[in-house]
Every structure is written in C-alpha cells, then in structure tokens.
Short mmCIF file of C-alpha atoms in Angstrom, two decimals:
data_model
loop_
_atom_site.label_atom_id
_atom_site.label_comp_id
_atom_site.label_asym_id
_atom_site.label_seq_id
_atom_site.Cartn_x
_atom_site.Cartn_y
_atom_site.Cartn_z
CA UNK A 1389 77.33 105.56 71.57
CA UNK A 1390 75.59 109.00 71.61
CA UNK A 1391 75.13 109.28 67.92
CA UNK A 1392 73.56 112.97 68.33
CA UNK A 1393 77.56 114.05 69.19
CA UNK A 1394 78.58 112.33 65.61
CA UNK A 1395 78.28 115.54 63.98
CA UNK A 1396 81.41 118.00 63.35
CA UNK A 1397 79.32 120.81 64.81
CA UNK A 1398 79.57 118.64 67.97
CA UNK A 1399 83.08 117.60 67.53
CA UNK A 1400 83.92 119.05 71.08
CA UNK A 1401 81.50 117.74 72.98
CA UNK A 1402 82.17 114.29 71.60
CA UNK A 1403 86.06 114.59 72.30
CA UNK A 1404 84.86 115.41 76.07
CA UNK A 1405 82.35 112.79 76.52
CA UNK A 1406 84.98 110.21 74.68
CA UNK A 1407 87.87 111.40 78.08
CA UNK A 1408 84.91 110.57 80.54
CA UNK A 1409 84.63 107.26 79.01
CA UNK A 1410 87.81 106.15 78.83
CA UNK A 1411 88.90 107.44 82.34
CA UNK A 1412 86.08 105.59 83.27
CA UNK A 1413 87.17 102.19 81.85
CA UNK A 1414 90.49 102.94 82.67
CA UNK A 1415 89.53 103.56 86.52
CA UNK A 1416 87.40 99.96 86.66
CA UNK A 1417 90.31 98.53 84.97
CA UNK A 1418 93.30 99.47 87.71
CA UNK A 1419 90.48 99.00 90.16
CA UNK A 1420 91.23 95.02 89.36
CA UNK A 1421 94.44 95.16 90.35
CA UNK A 1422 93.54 96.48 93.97
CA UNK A 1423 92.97 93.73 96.30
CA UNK A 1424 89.97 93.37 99.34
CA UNK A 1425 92.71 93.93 101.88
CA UNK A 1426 94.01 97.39 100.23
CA UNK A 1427 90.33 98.54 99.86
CA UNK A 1428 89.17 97.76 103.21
CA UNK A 1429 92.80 99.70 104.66
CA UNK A 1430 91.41 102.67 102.44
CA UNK A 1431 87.71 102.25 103.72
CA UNK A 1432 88.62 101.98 107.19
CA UNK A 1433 91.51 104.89 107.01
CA UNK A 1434 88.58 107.30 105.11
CA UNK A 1435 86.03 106.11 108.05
CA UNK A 1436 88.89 107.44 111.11
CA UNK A 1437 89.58 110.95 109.25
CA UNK A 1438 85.76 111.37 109.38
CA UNK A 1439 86.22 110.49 112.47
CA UNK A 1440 88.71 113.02 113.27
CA UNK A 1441 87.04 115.54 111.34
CA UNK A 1442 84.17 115.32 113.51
CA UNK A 1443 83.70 117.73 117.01
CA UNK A 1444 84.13 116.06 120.40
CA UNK A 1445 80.56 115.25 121.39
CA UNK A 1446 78.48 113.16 123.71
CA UNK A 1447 79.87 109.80 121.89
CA UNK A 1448 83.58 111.46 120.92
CA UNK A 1449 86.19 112.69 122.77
CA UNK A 1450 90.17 112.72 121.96
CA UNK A 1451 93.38 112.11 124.07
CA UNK A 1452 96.96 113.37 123.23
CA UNK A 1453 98.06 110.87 124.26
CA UNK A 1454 98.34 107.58 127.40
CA UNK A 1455 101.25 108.46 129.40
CA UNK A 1456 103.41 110.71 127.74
CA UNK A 1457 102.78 114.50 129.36
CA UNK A 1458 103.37 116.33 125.47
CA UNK A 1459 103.85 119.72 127.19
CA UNK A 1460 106.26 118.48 129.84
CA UNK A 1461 108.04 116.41 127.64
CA UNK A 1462 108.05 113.29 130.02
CA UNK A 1463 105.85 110.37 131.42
CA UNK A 1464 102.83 111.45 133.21
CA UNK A 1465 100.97 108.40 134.45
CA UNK A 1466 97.88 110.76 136.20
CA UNK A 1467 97.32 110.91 132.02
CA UNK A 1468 96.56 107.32 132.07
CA UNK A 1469 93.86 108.04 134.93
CA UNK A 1470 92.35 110.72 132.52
CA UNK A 1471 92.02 108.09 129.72
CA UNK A 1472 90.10 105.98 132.50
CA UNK A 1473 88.29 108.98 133.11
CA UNK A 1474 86.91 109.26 129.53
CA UNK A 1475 85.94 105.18 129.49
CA UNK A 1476 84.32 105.26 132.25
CA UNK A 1477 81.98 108.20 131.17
CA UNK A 1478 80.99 107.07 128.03
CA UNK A 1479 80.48 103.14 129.32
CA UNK A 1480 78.23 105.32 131.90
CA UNK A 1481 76.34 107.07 129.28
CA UNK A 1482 75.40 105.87 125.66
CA UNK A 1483 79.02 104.57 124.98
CA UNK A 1484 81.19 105.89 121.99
CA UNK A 1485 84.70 106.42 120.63
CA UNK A 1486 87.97 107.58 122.21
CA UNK A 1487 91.02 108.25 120.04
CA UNK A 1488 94.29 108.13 121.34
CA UNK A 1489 96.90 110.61 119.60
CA UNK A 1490 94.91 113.39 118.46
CA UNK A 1491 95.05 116.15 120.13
CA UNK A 1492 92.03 118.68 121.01
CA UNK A 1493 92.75 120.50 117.71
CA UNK A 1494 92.32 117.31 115.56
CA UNK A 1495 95.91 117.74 114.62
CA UNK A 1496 97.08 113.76 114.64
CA UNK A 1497 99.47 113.35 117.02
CA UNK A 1498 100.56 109.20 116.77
CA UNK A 1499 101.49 107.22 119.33
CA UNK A 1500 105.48 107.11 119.08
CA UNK A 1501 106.34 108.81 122.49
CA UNK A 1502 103.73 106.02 124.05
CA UNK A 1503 105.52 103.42 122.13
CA UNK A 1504 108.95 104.95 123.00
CA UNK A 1505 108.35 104.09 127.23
CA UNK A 1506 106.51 101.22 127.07
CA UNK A 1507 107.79 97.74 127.50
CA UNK A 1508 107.58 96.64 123.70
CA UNK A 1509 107.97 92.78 124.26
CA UNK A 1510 105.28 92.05 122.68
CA UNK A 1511 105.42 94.84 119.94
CA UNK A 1512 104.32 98.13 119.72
CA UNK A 1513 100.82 98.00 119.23
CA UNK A 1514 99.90 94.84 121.43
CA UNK A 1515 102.19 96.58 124.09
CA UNK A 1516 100.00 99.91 124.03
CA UNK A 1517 96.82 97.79 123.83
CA UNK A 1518 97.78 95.61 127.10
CA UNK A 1519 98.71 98.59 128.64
CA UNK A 1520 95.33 100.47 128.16
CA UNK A 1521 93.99 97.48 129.48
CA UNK A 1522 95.45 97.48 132.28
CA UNK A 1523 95.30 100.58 133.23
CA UNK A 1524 90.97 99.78 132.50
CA UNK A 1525 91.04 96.85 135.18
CA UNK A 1526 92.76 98.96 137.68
CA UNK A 1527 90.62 101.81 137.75
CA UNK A 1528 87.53 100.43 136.49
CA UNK A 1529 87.52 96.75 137.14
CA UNK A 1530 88.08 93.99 135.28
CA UNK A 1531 84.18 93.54 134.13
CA UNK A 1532 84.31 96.71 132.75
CA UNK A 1533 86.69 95.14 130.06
CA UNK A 1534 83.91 93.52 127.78
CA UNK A 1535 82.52 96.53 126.99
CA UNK A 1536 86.40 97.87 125.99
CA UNK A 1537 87.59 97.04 122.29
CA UNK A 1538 90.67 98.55 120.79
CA UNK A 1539 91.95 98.80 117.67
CA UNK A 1540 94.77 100.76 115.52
CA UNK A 1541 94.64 102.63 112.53
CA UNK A 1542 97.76 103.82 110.52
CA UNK A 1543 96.91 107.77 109.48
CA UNK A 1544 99.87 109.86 107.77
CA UNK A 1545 102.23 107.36 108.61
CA UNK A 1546 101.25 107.70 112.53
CA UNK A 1547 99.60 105.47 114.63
CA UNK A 1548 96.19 105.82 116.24
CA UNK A 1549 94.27 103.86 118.58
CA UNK A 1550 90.60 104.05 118.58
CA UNK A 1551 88.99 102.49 122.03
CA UNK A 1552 85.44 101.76 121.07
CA UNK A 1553 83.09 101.92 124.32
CA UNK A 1554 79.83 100.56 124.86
CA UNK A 1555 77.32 101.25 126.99
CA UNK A 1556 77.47 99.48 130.25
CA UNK A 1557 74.67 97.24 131.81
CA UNK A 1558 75.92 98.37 135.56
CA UNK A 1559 77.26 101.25 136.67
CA UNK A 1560 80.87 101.88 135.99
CA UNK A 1561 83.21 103.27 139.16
CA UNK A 1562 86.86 104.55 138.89
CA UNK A 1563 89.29 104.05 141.87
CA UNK A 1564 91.86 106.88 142.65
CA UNK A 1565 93.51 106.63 145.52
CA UNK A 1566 91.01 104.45 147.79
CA UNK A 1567 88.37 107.01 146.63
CA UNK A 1568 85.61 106.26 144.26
CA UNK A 1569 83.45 108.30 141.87
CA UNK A 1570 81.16 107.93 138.89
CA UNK A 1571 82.19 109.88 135.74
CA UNK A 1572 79.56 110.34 133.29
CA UNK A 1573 80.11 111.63 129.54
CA UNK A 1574 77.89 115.06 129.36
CA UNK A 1575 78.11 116.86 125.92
CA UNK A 1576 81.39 116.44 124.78
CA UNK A 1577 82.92 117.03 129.08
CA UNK A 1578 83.24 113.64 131.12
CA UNK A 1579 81.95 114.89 134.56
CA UNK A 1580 82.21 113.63 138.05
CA UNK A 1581 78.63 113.89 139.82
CA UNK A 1582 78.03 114.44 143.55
CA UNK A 1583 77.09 111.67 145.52
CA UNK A 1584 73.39 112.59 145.63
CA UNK A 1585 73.37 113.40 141.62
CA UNK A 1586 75.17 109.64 141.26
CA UNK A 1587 72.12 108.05 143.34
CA UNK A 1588 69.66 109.87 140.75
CA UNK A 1589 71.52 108.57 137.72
CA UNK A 1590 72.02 105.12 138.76
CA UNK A 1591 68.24 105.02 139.20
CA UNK A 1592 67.12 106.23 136.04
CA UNK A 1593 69.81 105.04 133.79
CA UNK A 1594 70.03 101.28 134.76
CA UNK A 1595 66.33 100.76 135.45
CA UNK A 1596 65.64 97.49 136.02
#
C-alpha cells in the first residue's frame, strides 16, 4: 500500500517489499493449521535447548546419565547416588535444574541405555521417573520429594529428563552407607561441607 514504490524507477523495491508481504500472509496463514498442543511441544523443546545451551552454574548442572556407567559400558548404581548428590545440593541451596542425558559437553545423550535396564512395566518414562524417585527417598528421605518434580522432553529424537529442584525449607541429608552428609550446590560443583562448615550453613541458611 506504499504508493511511493508505484513508480517504475522503484520497480525493485516494490517486487521486494511485495515477497515480504506475501511470506508474511502466507506464514499467519499455515500458522492456522498448527494446533496449541504442537506450539507448546515447540515452545517447550526451544525453552530445554536454551537450557542446554546454557553453562553448568549455581542453579544447572547435567548428568550422563542414572545408572548406566557410559564409559564402562554397564550399570553403575554409585551413579544413581551422584544424581542424589546433585538434588540434594541444589534443594540445599537456591534450588534449580538437573538434566538427565546430557553429558558435560552439552552433547545430548537420551536416556535409552536407562530405559534399556530398567523394569519398564509401567513404560519407559514413568519407569525412569519412579526410579529417580526412589532412589530420592532412599538417600534423601521421603519429605524431600515435594520439592522433586520431573518431567521429559523429546530433543533430536532422544529423551531427556529435566528434575526441577526447589529450594528446601529444612536441611536436606543424603545417606550412604549409615553415614550422613550435607551436599550443598557451590558455583556450578555440589560440595560436601565439614561438619563444623554444615553447623554454619544450617544456621544462616534456614534462619528461623
């Protein structure tokens, strides 16, 4: 409607400005034809690579993997203890995001070697998410779970599981072997602290 480009000196510029049109109508137009569900899978897919793209930080960190030891090439469950590990830091700190099959290089990993020695009664995904449970009320205890939500997101064709962590309101300990410690998530490192550094934190980070 830019009557300025009706002019043959401006024939170019109006052929170019008549593409940008129509690939706009033409975009709104298929855009009809894609429904809520479709978008949000897009939305939400978009929202993990960022994810991914992101460094391991203070609220981030990623696992290879639950069980399966990817170097040895069979089940490892002292991996499962390291996942605890991880939840137990960040519920200790400010909370955040664990992702489960990507590997320390952000290359995206899935979850089939998981899948492949779990009992998959219930199906894949609510078999891996009953097992990370578990393996939370073990090590953790089983109030630690309401601060524990997981989820799955399909990324090139592999699986990921994204365990979203909140802060906790008490102070989160993890069981190994009749022992206990407190893990707290420092930088992007979940860290162990001496018994006299635990006393310290527990004061100042659940103040009453």
């Amino acid at each position: 409607m830019n009557q300025d480009l009706w002019n043959v000196d401006r024939f170019d510029e109006f052929l170019n400005d008549r593409c940008r049109l129509l690939a706009i109508a033409m975009n709104e137009f298929l855009d009809e034809f894609i429904s809520p569900g479709e978008r949000e899978e897009e939305d939400d897919e978009r929202q993990i690579l960022e994810t991914i793209e992101a460094d391991e930080s203070q609220t981030l960190e990623f696992k290879s993997s639950l069980r399966w030891d990817i170097v040895e090439g069979h089940v490892n469950k002292v991996l499962e203890r390291m996942v605890t590990k991880s939840i137990a830091g960040l519920a200790n700190a400010e909370g955040g995001i664990l992702l489960i099959g990507v590997g320390d290089k952000k290359n995206i990993l899935g979850l089939d070697y998981d899948y492949a020695v779990l009992n998959k009664s219930h199906g894949e995904r609510d078999s891996f998410e009953q097992q990370v449970l578990t393996v939370v009320g073990r090590d953790l205890g089983q109030s630690v779970l309401a601060f524990v939500s997981v989820t799955f997101h399909l990324i090139d064709g592999k699986d990921i599981c994204r365990v979203a962590v909140e802060r906790s309101d008490h102070p989160v300990y993890l069981t190994d072997e009749g022992k206990t410690s407190l893990y707290v998530r420092l930088g992007n490192k979940t860290e162990p602290l001496l018994v006299d550094q635990a006393v310290s934190y527990v004061g100042s980070h659940w103040k009453q």
